[in-house]
PDB file of C-alpha atoms in Angstrom:
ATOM      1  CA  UNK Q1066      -2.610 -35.704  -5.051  1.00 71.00           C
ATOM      2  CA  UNK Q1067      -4.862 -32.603  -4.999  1.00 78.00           C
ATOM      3  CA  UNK Q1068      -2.957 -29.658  -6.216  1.00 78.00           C
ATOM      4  CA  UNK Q1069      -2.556 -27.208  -3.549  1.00 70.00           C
ATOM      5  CA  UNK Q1070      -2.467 -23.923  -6.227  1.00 70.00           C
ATOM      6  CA  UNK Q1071      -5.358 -25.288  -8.461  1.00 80.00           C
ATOM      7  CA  UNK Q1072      -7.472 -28.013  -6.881  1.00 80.00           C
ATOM      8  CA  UNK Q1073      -6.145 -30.333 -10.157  1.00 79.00           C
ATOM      9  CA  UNK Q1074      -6.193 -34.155  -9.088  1.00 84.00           C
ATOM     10  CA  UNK Q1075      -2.598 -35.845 -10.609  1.00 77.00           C
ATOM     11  CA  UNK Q1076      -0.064 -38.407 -10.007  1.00 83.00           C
ATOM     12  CA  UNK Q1077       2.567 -36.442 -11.440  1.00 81.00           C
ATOM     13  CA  UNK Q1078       5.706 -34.794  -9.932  1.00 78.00           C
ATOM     14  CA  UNK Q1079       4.029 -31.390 -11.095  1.00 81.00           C
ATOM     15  CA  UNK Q1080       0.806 -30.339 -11.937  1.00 80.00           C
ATOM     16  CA  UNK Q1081      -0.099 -30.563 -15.532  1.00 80.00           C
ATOM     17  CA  UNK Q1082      -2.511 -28.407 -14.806  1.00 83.00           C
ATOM     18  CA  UNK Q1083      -0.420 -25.515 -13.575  1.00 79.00           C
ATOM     19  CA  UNK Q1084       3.022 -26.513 -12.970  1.00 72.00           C
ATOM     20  CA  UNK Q1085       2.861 -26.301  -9.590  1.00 70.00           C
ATOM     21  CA  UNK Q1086       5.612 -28.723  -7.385  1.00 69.00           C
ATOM     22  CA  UNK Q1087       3.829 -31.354  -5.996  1.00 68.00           C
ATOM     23  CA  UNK Q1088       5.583 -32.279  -2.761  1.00 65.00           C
ATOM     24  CA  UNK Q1089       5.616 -28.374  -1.726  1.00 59.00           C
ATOM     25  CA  UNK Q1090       7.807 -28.063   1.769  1.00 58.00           C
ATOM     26  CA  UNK Q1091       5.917 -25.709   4.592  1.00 56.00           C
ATOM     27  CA  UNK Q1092       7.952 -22.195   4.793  1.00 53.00           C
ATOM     28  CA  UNK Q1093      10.628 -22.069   7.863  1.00 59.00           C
ATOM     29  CA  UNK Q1094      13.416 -20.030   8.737  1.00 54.00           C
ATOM     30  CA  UNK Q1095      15.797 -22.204   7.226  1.00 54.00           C
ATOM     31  CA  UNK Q1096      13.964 -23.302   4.229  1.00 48.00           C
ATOM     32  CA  UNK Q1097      14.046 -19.417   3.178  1.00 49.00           C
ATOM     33  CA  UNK Q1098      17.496 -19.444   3.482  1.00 51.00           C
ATOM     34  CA  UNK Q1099      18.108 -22.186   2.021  1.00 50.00           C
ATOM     35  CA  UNK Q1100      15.908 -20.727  -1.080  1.00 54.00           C
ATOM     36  CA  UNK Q1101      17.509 -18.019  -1.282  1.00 48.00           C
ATOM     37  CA  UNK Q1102      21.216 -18.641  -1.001  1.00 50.00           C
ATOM     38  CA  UNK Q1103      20.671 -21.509  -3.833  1.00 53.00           C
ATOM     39  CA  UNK Q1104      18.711 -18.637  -5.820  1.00 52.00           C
ATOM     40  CA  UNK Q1105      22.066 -16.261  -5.830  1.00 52.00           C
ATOM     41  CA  UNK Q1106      24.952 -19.537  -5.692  1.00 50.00           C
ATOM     42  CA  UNK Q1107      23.563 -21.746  -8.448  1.00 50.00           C
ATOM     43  CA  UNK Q1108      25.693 -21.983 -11.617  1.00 46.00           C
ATOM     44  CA  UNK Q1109      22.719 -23.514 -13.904  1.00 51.00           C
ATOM     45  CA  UNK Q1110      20.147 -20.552 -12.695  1.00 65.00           C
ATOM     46  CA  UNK Q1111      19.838 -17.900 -10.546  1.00 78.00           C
ATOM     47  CA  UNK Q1112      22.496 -14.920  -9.764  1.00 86.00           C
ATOM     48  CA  UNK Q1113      25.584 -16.565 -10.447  1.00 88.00           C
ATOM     49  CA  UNK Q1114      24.230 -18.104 -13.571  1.00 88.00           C
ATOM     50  CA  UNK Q1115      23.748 -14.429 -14.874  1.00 91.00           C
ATOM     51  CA  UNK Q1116      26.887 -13.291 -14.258  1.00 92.00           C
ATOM     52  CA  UNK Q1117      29.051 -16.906 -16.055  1.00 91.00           C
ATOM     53  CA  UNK Q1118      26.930 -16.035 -18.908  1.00 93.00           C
ATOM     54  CA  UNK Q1119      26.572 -12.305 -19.746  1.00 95.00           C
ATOM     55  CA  UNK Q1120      30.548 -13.228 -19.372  1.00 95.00           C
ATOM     56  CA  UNK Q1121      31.340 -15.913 -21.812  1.00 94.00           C
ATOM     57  CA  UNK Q1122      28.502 -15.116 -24.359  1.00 94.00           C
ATOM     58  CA  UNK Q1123      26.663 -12.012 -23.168  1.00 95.00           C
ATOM     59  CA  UNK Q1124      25.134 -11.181 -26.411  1.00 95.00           C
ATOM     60  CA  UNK Q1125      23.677 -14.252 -26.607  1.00 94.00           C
ATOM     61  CA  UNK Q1126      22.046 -14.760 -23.181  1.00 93.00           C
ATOM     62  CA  UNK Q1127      20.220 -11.216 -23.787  1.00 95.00           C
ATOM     63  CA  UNK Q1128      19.100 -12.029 -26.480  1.00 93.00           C
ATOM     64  CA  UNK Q1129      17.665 -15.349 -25.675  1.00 91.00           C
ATOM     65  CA  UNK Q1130      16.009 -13.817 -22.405  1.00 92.00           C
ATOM     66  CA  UNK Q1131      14.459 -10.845 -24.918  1.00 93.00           C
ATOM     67  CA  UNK Q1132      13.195 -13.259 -27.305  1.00 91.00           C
ATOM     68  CA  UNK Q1133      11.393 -15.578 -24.356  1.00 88.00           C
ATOM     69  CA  UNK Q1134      13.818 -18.015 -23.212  1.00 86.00           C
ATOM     70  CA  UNK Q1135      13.898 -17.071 -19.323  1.00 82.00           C
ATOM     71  CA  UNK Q1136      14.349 -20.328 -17.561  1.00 80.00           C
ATOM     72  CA  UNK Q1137      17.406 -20.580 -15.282  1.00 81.00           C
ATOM     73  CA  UNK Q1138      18.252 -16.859 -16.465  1.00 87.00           C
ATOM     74  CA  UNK Q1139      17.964 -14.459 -13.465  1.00 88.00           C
ATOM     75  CA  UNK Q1140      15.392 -11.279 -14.280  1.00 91.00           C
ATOM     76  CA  UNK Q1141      17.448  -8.591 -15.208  1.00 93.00           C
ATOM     77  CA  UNK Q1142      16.008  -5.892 -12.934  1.00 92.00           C
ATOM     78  CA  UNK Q1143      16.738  -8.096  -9.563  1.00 90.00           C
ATOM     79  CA  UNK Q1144      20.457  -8.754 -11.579  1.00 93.00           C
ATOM     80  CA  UNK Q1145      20.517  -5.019 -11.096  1.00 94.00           C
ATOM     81  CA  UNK Q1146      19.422  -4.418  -7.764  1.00 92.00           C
ATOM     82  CA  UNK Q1147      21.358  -7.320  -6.574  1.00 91.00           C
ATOM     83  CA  UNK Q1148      24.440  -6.330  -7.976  1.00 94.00           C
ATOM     84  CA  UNK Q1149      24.158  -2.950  -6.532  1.00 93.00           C
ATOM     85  CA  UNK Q1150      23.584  -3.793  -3.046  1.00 91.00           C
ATOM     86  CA  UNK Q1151      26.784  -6.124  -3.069  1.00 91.00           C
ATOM     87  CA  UNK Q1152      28.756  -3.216  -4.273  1.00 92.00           C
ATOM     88  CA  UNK Q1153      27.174  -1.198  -1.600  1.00 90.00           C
ATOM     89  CA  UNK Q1154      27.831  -3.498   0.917  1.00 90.00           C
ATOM     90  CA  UNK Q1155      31.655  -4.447  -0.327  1.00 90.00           C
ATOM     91  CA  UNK Q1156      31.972  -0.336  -0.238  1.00 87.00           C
ATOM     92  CA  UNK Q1157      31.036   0.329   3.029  1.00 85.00           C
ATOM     93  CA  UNK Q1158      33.964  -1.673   4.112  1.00 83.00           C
ATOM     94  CA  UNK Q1159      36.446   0.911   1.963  1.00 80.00           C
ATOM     95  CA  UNK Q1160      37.086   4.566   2.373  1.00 65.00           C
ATOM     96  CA  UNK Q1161      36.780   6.027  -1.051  1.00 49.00           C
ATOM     97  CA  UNK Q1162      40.311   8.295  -1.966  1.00 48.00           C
ATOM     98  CA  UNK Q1163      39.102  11.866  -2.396  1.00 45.00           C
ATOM     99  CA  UNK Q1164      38.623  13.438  -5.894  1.00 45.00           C
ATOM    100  CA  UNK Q1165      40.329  16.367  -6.020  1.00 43.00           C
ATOM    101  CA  UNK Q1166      43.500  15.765  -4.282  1.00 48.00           C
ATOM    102  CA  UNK Q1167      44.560  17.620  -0.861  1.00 47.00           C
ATOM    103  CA  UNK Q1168      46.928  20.208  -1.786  1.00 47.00           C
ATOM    104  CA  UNK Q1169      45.331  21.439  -4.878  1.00 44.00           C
ATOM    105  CA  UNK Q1170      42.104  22.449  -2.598  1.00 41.00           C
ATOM    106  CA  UNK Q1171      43.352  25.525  -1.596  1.00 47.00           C
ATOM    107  CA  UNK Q1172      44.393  26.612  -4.852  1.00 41.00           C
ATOM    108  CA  UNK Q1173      40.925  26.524  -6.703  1.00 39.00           C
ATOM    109  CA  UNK Q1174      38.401  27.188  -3.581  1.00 43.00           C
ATOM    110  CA  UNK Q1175      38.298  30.568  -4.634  1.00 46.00           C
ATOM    111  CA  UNK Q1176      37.090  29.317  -8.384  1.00 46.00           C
ATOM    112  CA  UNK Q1177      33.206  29.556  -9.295  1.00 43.00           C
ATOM    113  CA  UNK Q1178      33.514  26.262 -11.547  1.00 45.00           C
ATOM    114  CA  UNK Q1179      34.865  24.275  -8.504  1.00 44.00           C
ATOM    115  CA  UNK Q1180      32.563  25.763  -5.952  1.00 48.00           C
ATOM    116  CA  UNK Q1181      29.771  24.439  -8.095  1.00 47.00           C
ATOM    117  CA  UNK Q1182      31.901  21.185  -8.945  1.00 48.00           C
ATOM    118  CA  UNK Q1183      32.384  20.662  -5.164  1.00 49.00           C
ATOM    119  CA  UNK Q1184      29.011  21.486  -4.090  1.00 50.00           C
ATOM    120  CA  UNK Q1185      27.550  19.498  -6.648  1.00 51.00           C
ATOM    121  CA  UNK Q1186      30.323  16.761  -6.822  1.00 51.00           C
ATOM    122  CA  UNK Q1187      30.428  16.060  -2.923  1.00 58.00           C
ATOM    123  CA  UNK Q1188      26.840  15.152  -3.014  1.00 60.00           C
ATOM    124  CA  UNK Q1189      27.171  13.050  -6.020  1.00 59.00           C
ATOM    125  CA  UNK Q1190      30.248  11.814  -4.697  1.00 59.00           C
ATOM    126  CA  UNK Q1191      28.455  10.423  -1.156  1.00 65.00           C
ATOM    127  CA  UNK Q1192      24.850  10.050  -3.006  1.00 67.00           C
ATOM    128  CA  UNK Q1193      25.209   8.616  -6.106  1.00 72.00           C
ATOM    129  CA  UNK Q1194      25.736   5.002  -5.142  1.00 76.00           C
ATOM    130  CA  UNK Q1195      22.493   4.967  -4.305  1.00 79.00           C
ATOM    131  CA  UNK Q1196      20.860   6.309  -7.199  1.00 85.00           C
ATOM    132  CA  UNK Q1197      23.237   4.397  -9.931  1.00 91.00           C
ATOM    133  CA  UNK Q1198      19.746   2.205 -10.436  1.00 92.00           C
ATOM    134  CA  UNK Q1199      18.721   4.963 -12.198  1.00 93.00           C
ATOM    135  CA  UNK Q1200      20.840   5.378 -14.524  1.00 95.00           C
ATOM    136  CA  UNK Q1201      19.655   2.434 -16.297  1.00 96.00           C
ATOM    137  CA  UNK Q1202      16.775   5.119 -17.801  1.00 96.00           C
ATOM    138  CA  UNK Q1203      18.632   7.551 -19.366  1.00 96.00           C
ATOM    139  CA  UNK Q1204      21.039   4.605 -20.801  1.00 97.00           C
ATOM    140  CA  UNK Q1205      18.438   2.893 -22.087  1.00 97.00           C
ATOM    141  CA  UNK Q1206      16.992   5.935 -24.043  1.00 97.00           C
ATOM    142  CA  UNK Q1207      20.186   6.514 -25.944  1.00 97.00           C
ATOM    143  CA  UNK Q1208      20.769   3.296 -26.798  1.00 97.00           C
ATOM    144  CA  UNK Q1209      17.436   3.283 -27.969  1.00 96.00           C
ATOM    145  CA  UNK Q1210      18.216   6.267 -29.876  1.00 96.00           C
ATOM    146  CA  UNK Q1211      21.458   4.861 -31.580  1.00 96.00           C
ATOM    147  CA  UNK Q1212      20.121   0.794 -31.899  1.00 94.00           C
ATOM    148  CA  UNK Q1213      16.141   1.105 -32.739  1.00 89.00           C
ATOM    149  CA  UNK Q1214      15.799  -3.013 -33.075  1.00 86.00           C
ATOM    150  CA  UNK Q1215      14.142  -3.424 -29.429  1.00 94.00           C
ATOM    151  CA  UNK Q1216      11.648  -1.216 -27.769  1.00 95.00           C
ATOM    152  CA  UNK Q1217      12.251   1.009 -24.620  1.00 96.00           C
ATOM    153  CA  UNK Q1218      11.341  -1.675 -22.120  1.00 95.00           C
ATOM    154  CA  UNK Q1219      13.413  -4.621 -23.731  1.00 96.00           C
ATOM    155  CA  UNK Q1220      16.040  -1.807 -23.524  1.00 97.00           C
ATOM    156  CA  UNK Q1221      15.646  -1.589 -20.308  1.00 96.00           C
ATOM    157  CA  UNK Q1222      16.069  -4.776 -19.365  1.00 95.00           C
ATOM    158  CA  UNK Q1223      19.242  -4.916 -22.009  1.00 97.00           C
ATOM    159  CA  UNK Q1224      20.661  -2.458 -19.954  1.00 97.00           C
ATOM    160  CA  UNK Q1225      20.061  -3.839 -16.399  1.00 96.00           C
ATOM    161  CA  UNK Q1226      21.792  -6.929 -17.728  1.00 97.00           C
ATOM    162  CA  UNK Q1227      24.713  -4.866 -18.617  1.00 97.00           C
ATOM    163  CA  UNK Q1228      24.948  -2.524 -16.033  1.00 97.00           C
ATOM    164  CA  UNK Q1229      24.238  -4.915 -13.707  1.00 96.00           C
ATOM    165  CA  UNK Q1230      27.616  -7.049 -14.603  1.00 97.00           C
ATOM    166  CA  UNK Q1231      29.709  -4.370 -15.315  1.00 97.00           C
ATOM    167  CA  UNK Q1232      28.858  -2.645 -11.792  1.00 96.00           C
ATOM    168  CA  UNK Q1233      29.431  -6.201 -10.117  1.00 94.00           C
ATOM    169  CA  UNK Q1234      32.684  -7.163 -11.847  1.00 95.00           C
ATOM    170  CA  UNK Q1235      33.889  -3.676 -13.210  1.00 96.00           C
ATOM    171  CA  UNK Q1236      33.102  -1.177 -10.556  1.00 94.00           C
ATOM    172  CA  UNK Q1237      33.940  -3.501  -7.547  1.00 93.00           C
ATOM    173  CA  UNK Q1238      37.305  -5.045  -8.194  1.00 94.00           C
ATOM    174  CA  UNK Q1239      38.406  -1.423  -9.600  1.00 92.00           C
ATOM    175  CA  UNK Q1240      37.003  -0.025  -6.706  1.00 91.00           C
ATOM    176  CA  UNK Q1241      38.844  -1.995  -4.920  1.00 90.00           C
ATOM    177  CA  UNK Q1242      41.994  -1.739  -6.164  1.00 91.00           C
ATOM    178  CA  UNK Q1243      41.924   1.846  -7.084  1.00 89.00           C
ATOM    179  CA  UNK Q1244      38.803   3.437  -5.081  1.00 86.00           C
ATOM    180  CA  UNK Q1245      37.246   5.040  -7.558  1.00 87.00           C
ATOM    181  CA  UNK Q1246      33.753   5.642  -6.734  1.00 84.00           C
ATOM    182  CA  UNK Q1247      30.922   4.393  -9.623  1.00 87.00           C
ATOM    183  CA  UNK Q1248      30.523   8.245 -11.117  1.00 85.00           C
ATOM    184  CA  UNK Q1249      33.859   8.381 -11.589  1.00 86.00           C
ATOM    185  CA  UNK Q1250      35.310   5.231 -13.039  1.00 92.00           C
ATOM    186  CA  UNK Q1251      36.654   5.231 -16.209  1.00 95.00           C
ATOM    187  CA  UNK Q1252      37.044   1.326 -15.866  1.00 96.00           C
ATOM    188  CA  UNK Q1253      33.101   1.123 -15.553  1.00 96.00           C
ATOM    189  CA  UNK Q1254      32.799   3.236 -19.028  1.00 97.00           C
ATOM    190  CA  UNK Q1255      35.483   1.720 -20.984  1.00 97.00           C
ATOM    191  CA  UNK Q1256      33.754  -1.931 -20.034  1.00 97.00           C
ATOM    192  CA  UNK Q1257      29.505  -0.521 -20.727  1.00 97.00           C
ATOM    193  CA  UNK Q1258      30.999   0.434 -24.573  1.00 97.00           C
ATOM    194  CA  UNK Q1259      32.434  -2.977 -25.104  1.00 97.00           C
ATOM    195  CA  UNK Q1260      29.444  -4.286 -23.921  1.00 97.00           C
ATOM    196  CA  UNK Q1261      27.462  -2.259 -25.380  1.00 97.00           C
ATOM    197  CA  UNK Q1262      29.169  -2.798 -29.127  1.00 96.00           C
ATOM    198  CA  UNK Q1263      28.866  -6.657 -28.167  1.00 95.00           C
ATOM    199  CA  UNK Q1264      25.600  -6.565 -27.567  1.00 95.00           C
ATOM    200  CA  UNK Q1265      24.487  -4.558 -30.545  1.00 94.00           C
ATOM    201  CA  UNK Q1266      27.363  -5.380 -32.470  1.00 90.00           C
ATOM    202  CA  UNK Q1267      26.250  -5.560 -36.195  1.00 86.00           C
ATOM    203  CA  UNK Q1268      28.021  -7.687 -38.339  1.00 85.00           C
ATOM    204  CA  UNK Q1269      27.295  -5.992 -41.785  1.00 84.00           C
ATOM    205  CA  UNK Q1270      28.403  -3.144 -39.753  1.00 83.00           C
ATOM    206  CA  UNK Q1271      31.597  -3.334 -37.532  1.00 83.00           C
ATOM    207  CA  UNK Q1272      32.140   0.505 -37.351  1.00 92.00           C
ATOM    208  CA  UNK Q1273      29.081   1.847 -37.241  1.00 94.00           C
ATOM    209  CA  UNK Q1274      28.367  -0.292 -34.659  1.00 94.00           C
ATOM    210  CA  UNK Q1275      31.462   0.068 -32.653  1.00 94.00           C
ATOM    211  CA  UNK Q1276      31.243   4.434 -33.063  1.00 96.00           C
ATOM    212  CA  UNK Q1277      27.500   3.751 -31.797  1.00 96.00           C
ATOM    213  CA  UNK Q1278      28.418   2.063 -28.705  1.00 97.00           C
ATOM    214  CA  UNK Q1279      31.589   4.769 -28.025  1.00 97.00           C
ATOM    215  CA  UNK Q1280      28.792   7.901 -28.626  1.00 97.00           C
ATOM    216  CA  UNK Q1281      26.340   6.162 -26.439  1.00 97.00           C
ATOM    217  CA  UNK Q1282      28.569   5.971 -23.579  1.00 97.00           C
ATOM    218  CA  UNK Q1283      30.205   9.596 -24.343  1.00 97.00           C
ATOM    219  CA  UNK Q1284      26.363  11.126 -24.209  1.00 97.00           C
ATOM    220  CA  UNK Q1285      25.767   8.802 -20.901  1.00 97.00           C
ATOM    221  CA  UNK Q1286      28.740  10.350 -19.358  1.00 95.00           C
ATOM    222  CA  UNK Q1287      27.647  13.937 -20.522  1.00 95.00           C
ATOM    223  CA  UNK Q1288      24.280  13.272 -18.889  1.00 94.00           C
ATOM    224  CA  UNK Q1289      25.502  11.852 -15.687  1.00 90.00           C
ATOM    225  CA  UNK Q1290      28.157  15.151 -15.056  1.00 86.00           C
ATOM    226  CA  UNK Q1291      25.473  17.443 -16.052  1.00 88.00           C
ATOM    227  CA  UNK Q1292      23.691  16.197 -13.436  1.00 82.00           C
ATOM    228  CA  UNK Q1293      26.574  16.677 -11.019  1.00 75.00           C
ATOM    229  CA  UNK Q1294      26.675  20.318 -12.295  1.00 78.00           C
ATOM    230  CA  UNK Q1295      23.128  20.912 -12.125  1.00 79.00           C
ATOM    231  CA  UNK Q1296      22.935  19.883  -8.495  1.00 72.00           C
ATOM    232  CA  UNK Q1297      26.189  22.341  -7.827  1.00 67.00           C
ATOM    233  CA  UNK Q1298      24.060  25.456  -9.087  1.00 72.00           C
ATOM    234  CA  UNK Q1299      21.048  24.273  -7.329  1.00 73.00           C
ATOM    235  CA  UNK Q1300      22.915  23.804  -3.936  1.00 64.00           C
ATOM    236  CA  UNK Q1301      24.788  27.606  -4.191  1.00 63.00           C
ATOM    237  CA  UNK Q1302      21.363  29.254  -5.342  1.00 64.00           C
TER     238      UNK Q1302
END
């Protein structure tokens, strides 16, 4: 057989040239389906295979993917991406329970700090979902501030592991069962410090590493509803 990717002759099932598959099917409709469902439903790679791991040993399947192992392990950025769009999707199907409840409205509409809570909050509130991506930035910044043994970018991906999982698991059943949107889940920040201190965790260390992980999140949360108050003083100038 001539290798279609680099003109290699072989007898092999791939090229040793390359690595290319040597009986390569031609693209159809179903064949792209069928590519992509078994990307996302297989346990030994792929979506699924992300999520069974970075839940049984999470520290360790980072840590393998950071060092080089990335066979079967699903890159961390598509983890993210995919994860978010599922929540998107499952969300569009509930009707998020307001923040500030009915009654009490009236009460504080006359207040500065809630017009600028409400102006800012009721575009975070409808908006946010589709910027929690993002997030994965500042996140990975602090916990590059607080845990120095990776770079930025490996902290990115870190992070898109972890926020990735926790928005998939976390955010959706809770949102679920409670409807709290992302920004405001406590679930969702309770679960990034334990992953967080598991992923980190230190074992000449157990404090330090466990205060770390709880002033990581606590400055990510600080960020996140500055934002939300930023965006309030913006939208009433």
């Amino acid at each position: 057989m001539i290798c279609i990717s680099c003109g290699y002759d072989h007898d092999e099932k791939f090229c040793p040239n390359c690595g290319e598959k040597r009986d390569t099917q031609k693209i159809t409709f179903g064949s792209t389906i069928e590519s992509t469902f078994a990307t996302i439903t297989n346990m030994d790679k792929g979506f699924l295979y992300n999520i069974k791991n970075l839940t049984i040993r999470p520290k360790t399947t980072i840590e393998e993917y950071i060092r080089g192992k990335r066979k079967g392990i699903f890159n961390p950025v598509s983890f993210l991406i995919l994860s978010i769009t599922a929540y998107l999707i499952v969300e569009a199907f509930f009707k998020a329970k307001s923040i500030i409840p009915e009654e009490k409205v009236n009460l504080v509409k006359g207040n500065l700090g809630y017009k600028i809570g409400a102006s800012g909050g009721s575009f975070i509130y409808n908006y946010f979902k589709f910027f929690w991506i993002f997030t994965v930035i500042p996140l990975s910044f602090i916990t590059k501030l607080f845990f120095k043994r990776f770079n930025f970018v490996e902290h990115i991906a870190i992070n898109s592991f972890i926020l990735g999982q926790v928005t998939l698991i976390i955010g959706l059943l809770s949102f679920i069962i409670f409807r709290f949107p992302l920004l405001f889940n406590p679930f969702i920040y309770v679960t990034l410090i334990w992953y967080i201190y598991k992923v980190f965790y230190n074992p000449k260390y157990k404090s330090d590493s466990l205060i770390k992980a709880f002033t990581s999140i606590l400055l990510f949360i600080v960020i996140l509803f500055s934002t939300v108050i930023l965006i309030g003083l913006i939208k009433l100038i």
